[in-house]
């Protein structure tokens, strides 16, 4: 049993290191790193990263919500196949998929070639190394993470509930807001959780598709750790990310409790 | 027949501070079909699991044919279990499931093959030996579970609500089949159920349990016709209850006052004094519904009639507000038989068909 | 009820999901030197890929790492799931919570936590550090896969085996392990894929002595487009497809 606990103890130990970032490498305890995080330059990166992650999440939700709904209503025989098709990308190397997006978006890539040969545009549009490219990449990689929990809640949503709501006199909109949305909310929150946090940390997407600009928090952390070797600062940045995670997890738990489900992990 | 095979002495068991079995005694005779009957939570399944060895008692002893069972782990006890929902091994064929226990005994291959084939033939599954459990119907799975347990020729077979997953018709059929198997094999059966009809029709003896205590142990007939307390009377079949006060005791007869009407009854073995309260119990089939102008009986109105095929059940509200259930066989020659709803009638019974219980205020309060 | 709208929508999203992958596969057979112009069919990039020794080495390294990480995390994960389900012990809640945290925390946080730990205990960054890190992030997924199956397992199966004369160990060997096999295999495949796919954690905890495939790809695709990556990506795609089909078949067989 000790063997079982070992890797987990590793993480506990490590998580203490992150929570106590200044204790590592230099002894004097200080809040300087956190103060430096508030530096306008970094704050801007942080906010920009948050903004891109938020846009990604919203896009994933907008695409994923109707998708999951439609998927849950498809004939059972097809659902297995469609689910399979959905998780194929999930099992495929994410760097390769990021690269595939790059292939499409490049200034002399497929989309630009198509646009030009169709005569819609004269010169290639710059799509790569923009904020949009990073967001497209993030949405592409993270969409399945939004769809899977949503699909799970939509599958549990019994059709009779909708019929009952209509039967009791609710219109389409009212049914949506009073029945469908509340019942699928846990799925929405789980999906948001699974998209928003990784979206801030996937530094390689920003690297490959965003060029030197359009950094994510992940890039800052990575640069500080591996390139600038400023550990305490990098750690402080990651603590902030962890805190954000904690808040979202809490929201997730609360929403589950509200639905009377067991708050078990 | 009446030689004790397994004796349970003073067994107690607690879960999280709650008593499930309270100092329970029970003797199981060699070759009998004993049923543990009771509502869920009465401790019947726990008792079975203790016998099988899946649970340990807090105190008390289990002795099987003179051998103390307590230190023996389940795999070495000479008794086997038929589980609720069967617990067939999903990754093994029917043959594999039945052979499992013999393989564990390290029997030679030929012997295993012979015994498994024999027992499968006995439960009429020899054609399906190569199927996996999920390819079988519920009734067939049930038979595999029984075959798997009896192939080891245990002294005692424990059956934990084995028929509860089957539909009514199949259940009736399996009841007969289990009875037949038990006779053919001569194995002692300990059968757990909450279905009183099942208990009455199959068992040699029934132990009615409540809250970890055996309320009554006896033949099905004793249990049904001569219940020792209100719980048994009510749990096993329907019962009409008439509270009565004793007005006189004359040798073998007593006079009582039931709701203002005097009645002469046969005395029972428990001590009876004048002025004492007693309960007069009557099964619905012992109740007679009479015309309103009859010279005896309690007046009331028919408020419900239920056609049951062979019988006609009537619910009658007496004038004092109490309800009486009567179940009568059809007598098409009797013009007065078919009462209308709301029709005034009188309710009575044939002398000597009633059953008397002392009134136990405390126990009765729990019942109510 | 009109069904064409949701269906069209599903189709569109699937098309978008698969467009980049399809382009990647088609271009992997492109004979042109520049990545964007179509120059006819060719296998030249596959050849280039396999004549690149460093690349082949990185492939083998990754494969070994994934095999080891999946196997170790399946073993530990199965035991953990069993312990969580069967025994009551102190810190059970904490253990469960910890697994959840590991699974939900952004990879990058896990990455620096592990890096900090490895440096603190003076572990040389290389195969061992990669293995430990990969086992750490695979473990929760294995535990969940196995625990789901364990929860669905009828405890009476194990009791039935005991009842029929099997000791504790024999029960494990003849009943528990076979019944759990699909979940164990599924957990193993998931771990294998996760390990093969990981970029974030590996970036932090790998050393120069042990280069693995995702990192090599990463360094290739950071700047510009490299035709070899098309070929490599297509190979990886086929590989993960095979793994996925296997795991689905296992799951389907176990559901019967």
mmCIF file of N, CA and C in Angstrom, chain B residues 79-127:
data_model
loop_
_atom_site.group_PDB
_atom_site.id
_atom_site.type_symbol
_atom_site.label_atom_id
_atom_site.label_comp_id
_atom_site.label_asym_id
_atom_site.label_seq_id
_atom_site.Cartn_x
_atom_site.Cartn_y
_atom_site.Cartn_z
ATOM 1 N N UNK B 79 -20.945 -25.914 3.187
ATOM 2 C CA UNK B 79 -22.258 -25.447 2.763
ATOM 3 C C UNK B 79 -22.065 -24.463 1.631
ATOM 4 N N UNK B 80 -23.052 -24.353 0.761
ATOM 5 C CA UNK B 80 -22.936 -23.470 -0.402
ATOM 6 C C UNK B 80 -24.148 -22.561 -0.521
ATOM 7 N N UNK B 81 -23.931 -21.498 -1.308
ATOM 8 C CA UNK B 81 -24.939 -20.441 -1.377
ATOM 9 C C UNK B 81 -25.446 -20.256 -2.795
ATOM 10 N N UNK B 82 -26.745 -20.038 -2.917
ATOM 11 C CA UNK B 82 -27.317 -19.553 -4.175
ATOM 12 C C UNK B 82 -27.607 -18.075 -3.943
ATOM 13 N N UNK B 83 -26.931 -17.211 -4.712
ATOM 14 C CA UNK B 83 -26.972 -15.789 -4.411
ATOM 15 C C UNK B 83 -28.153 -15.090 -5.052
ATOM 16 N N UNK B 84 -28.521 -13.997 -4.419
ATOM 17 C CA UNK B 84 -29.485 -13.103 -5.027
ATOM 18 C C UNK B 84 -28.877 -12.618 -6.348
ATOM 19 N N UNK B 85 -29.671 -12.503 -7.387
ATOM 20 C CA UNK B 85 -29.161 -12.142 -8.717
ATOM 21 C C UNK B 85 -28.055 -13.074 -9.200
ATOM 22 N N UNK B 86 -27.959 -14.230 -8.553
ATOM 23 C CA UNK B 86 -27.182 -15.377 -9.012
ATOM 24 C C UNK B 86 -25.665 -15.269 -8.924
ATOM 25 N N UNK B 87 -25.076 -14.071 -9.160
ATOM 26 C CA UNK B 87 -23.609 -13.928 -9.089
ATOM 27 C C UNK B 87 -22.889 -14.981 -9.914
ATOM 28 N N UNK B 88 -23.335 -15.179 -11.148
ATOM 29 C CA UNK B 88 -22.624 -16.095 -12.038
ATOM 30 C C UNK B 88 -21.369 -15.407 -12.559
ATOM 31 N N UNK B 89 -20.309 -16.179 -12.733
ATOM 32 C CA UNK B 89 -19.069 -15.589 -13.241
ATOM 33 C C UNK B 89 -19.251 -15.265 -14.722
ATOM 34 N N UNK B 90 -19.196 -13.988 -15.088
ATOM 35 C CA UNK B 90 -19.566 -13.601 -16.457
ATOM 36 C C UNK B 90 -18.564 -14.078 -17.505
ATOM 37 N N UNK B 91 -17.322 -14.337 -17.078
ATOM 38 C CA UNK B 91 -16.295 -14.678 -18.056
ATOM 39 C C UNK B 91 -16.177 -16.186 -18.250
ATOM 40 N N UNK B 92 -17.055 -16.944 -17.592
ATOM 41 C CA UNK B 92 -16.990 -18.400 -17.731
ATOM 42 C C UNK B 92 -18.286 -18.907 -18.349
ATOM 43 N N UNK B 93 -18.181 -20.069 -19.005
ATOM 44 C CA UNK B 93 -19.376 -20.695 -19.560
ATOM 45 C C UNK B 93 -20.193 -21.295 -18.420
ATOM 46 N N UNK B 94 -21.375 -21.787 -18.781
ATOM 47 C CA UNK B 94 -22.208 -22.487 -17.810
ATOM 48 C C UNK B 94 -21.411 -23.637 -17.197
ATOM 49 N N UNK B 95 -20.752 -24.390 -18.056
ATOM 50 C CA UNK B 95 -19.954 -25.509 -17.583
ATOM 51 C C UNK B 95 -18.862 -25.024 -16.633
ATOM 52 N N UNK B 96 -18.174 -23.967 -17.050
ATOM 53 C CA UNK B 96 -17.095 -23.423 -16.231
ATOM 54 C C UNK B 96 -17.583 -22.976 -14.874
ATOM 55 N N UNK B 97 -18.739 -22.335 -14.852
ATOM 56 C CA UNK B 97 -19.317 -21.886 -13.589
ATOM 57 C C UNK B 97 -19.586 -23.065 -12.662
ATOM 58 N N UNK B 98 -20.214 -24.093 -13.221
ATOM 59 C CA UNK B 98 -20.587 -25.229 -12.380
ATOM 60 C C UNK B 98 -19.344 -26.012 -11.951
ATOM 61 N N UNK B 99 -18.344 -26.048 -12.849
ATOM 62 C CA UNK B 99 -17.144 -26.826 -12.534
ATOM 63 C C UNK B 99 -16.225 -26.120 -11.531
ATOM 64 N N UNK B 100 -16.428 -24.806 -11.372
ATOM 65 C CA UNK B 100 -15.494 -24.007 -10.567
ATOM 66 C C UNK B 100 -15.244 -24.601 -9.174
ATOM 67 N N UNK B 101 -16.343 -24.910 -8.491
ATOM 68 C CA UNK B 101 -16.212 -25.410 -7.122
ATOM 69 C C UNK B 101 -15.463 -26.734 -7.054
ATOM 70 N N UNK B 102 -15.673 -27.584 -8.070
ATOM 71 C CA UNK B 102 -14.989 -28.875 -8.071
ATOM 72 C C UNK B 102 -13.514 -28.702 -8.394
ATOM 73 N N UNK B 103 -13.219 -27.736 -9.276
ATOM 74 C CA UNK B 103 -11.810 -27.452 -9.584
ATOM 75 C C UNK B 103 -11.089 -26.998 -8.327
ATOM 76 N N UNK B 104 -11.783 -26.204 -7.527
ATOM 77 C CA UNK B 104 -11.169 -25.725 -6.293
ATOM 78 C C UNK B 104 -10.872 -26.885 -5.346
ATOM 79 N N UNK B 105 -11.669 -27.957 -5.469
ATOM 80 C CA UNK B 105 -11.419 -29.132 -4.640
ATOM 81 C C UNK B 105 -10.332 -30.010 -5.247
ATOM 82 N N UNK B 106 -9.831 -29.578 -6.430
ATOM 83 C CA UNK B 106 -8.794 -30.314 -7.155
ATOM 84 C C UNK B 106 -9.242 -31.736 -7.489
ATOM 85 N N UNK B 107 -10.474 -31.862 -7.953
ATOM 86 C CA UNK B 107 -10.984 -33.163 -8.367
ATOM 87 C C UNK B 107 -10.372 -33.536 -9.714
ATOM 88 N N UNK B 108 -10.256 -34.829 -9.999
ATOM 89 C CA UNK B 108 -9.746 -35.221 -11.328
ATOM 90 C C UNK B 108 -10.701 -34.758 -12.432
ATOM 91 N N UNK B 109 -10.128 -34.504 -13.611
ATOM 92 C CA UNK B 109 -10.896 -33.952 -14.724
ATOM 93 C C UNK B 109 -12.130 -34.783 -15.084
ATOM 94 N N UNK B 110 -11.938 -36.104 -15.123
ATOM 95 C CA UNK B 110 -13.053 -36.988 -15.506
ATOM 96 C C UNK B 110 -14.214 -36.842 -14.538
ATOM 97 N N UNK B 111 -13.854 -36.818 -13.263
ATOM 98 C CA UNK B 111 -14.897 -36.733 -12.246
ATOM 99 C C UNK B 111 -15.649 -35.414 -12.384
ATOM 100 N N UNK B 112 -14.888 -34.322 -12.577
ATOM 101 C CA UNK B 112 -15.519 -33.011 -12.729
ATOM 102 C C UNK B 112 -16.501 -33.049 -13.890
ATOM 103 N N UNK B 113 -16.027 -33.586 -15.027
ATOM 104 C CA UNK B 113 -16.860 -33.602 -16.211
ATOM 105 C C UNK B 113 -18.142 -34.394 -15.952
ATOM 106 N N UNK B 114 -17.980 -35.535 -15.321
ATOM 107 C CA UNK B 114 -19.125 -36.403 -15.058
ATOM 108 C C UNK B 114 -20.135 -35.710 -14.138
ATOM 109 N N UNK B 115 -19.625 -35.139 -13.042
ATOM 110 C CA UNK B 115 -20.533 -34.553 -12.048
ATOM 111 C C UNK B 115 -21.226 -33.308 -12.582
ATOM 112 N N UNK B 116 -20.452 -32.495 -13.330
ATOM 113 C CA UNK B 116 -21.064 -31.283 -13.890
ATOM 114 C C UNK B 116 -22.146 -31.666 -14.895
ATOM 115 N N UNK B 117 -21.838 -32.645 -15.747
ATOM 116 C CA UNK B 117 -22.825 -33.073 -16.742
ATOM 117 C C UNK B 117 -24.084 -33.593 -16.055
ATOM 118 N N UNK B 118 -23.875 -34.385 -15.001
ATOM 119 C CA UNK B 118 -25.027 -34.941 -14.289
ATOM 120 C C UNK B 118 -25.912 -33.838 -13.718
ATOM 121 N N UNK B 119 -25.274 -32.887 -13.044
ATOM 122 C CA UNK B 119 -26.070 -31.867 -12.360
ATOM 123 C C UNK B 119 -26.735 -30.951 -13.377
ATOM 124 N N UNK B 120 -26.065 -30.710 -14.515
ATOM 125 C CA UNK B 120 -26.686 -29.875 -15.547
ATOM 126 C C UNK B 120 -27.892 -30.583 -16.145
ATOM 127 N N UNK B 121 -27.792 -31.888 -16.258
ATOM 128 C CA UNK B 121 -28.927 -32.632 -16.779
ATOM 129 C C UNK B 121 -30.088 -32.544 -15.793
ATOM 130 N N UNK B 122 -29.746 -32.603 -14.526
ATOM 131 C CA UNK B 122 -30.783 -32.563 -13.504
ATOM 132 C C UNK B 122 -31.565 -31.245 -13.563
ATOM 133 N N UNK B 123 -30.862 -30.123 -13.870
ATOM 134 C CA UNK B 123 -31.583 -28.852 -13.971
ATOM 135 C C UNK B 123 -31.924 -28.521 -15.421
ATOM 136 N N UNK B 124 -31.831 -29.513 -16.291
ATOM 137 C CA UNK B 124 -32.222 -29.400 -17.697
ATOM 138 C C UNK B 124 -31.462 -28.310 -18.445
ATOM 139 N N UNK B 125 -30.158 -28.254 -18.196
ATOM 140 C CA UNK B 125 -29.342 -27.252 -18.891
ATOM 141 C C UNK B 125 -28.207 -27.906 -19.670
ATOM 142 N N UNK B 126 -28.261 -29.238 -19.817
ATOM 143 C CA UNK B 126 -27.128 -29.917 -20.456
ATOM 144 C C UNK B 126 -26.905 -29.457 -21.890
ATOM 145 N N UNK B 127 -27.956 -28.917 -22.513
ATOM 146 C CA UNK B 127 -27.792 -28.436 -23.888
ATOM 147 C C UNK B 127 -27.059 -27.093 -23.941
#
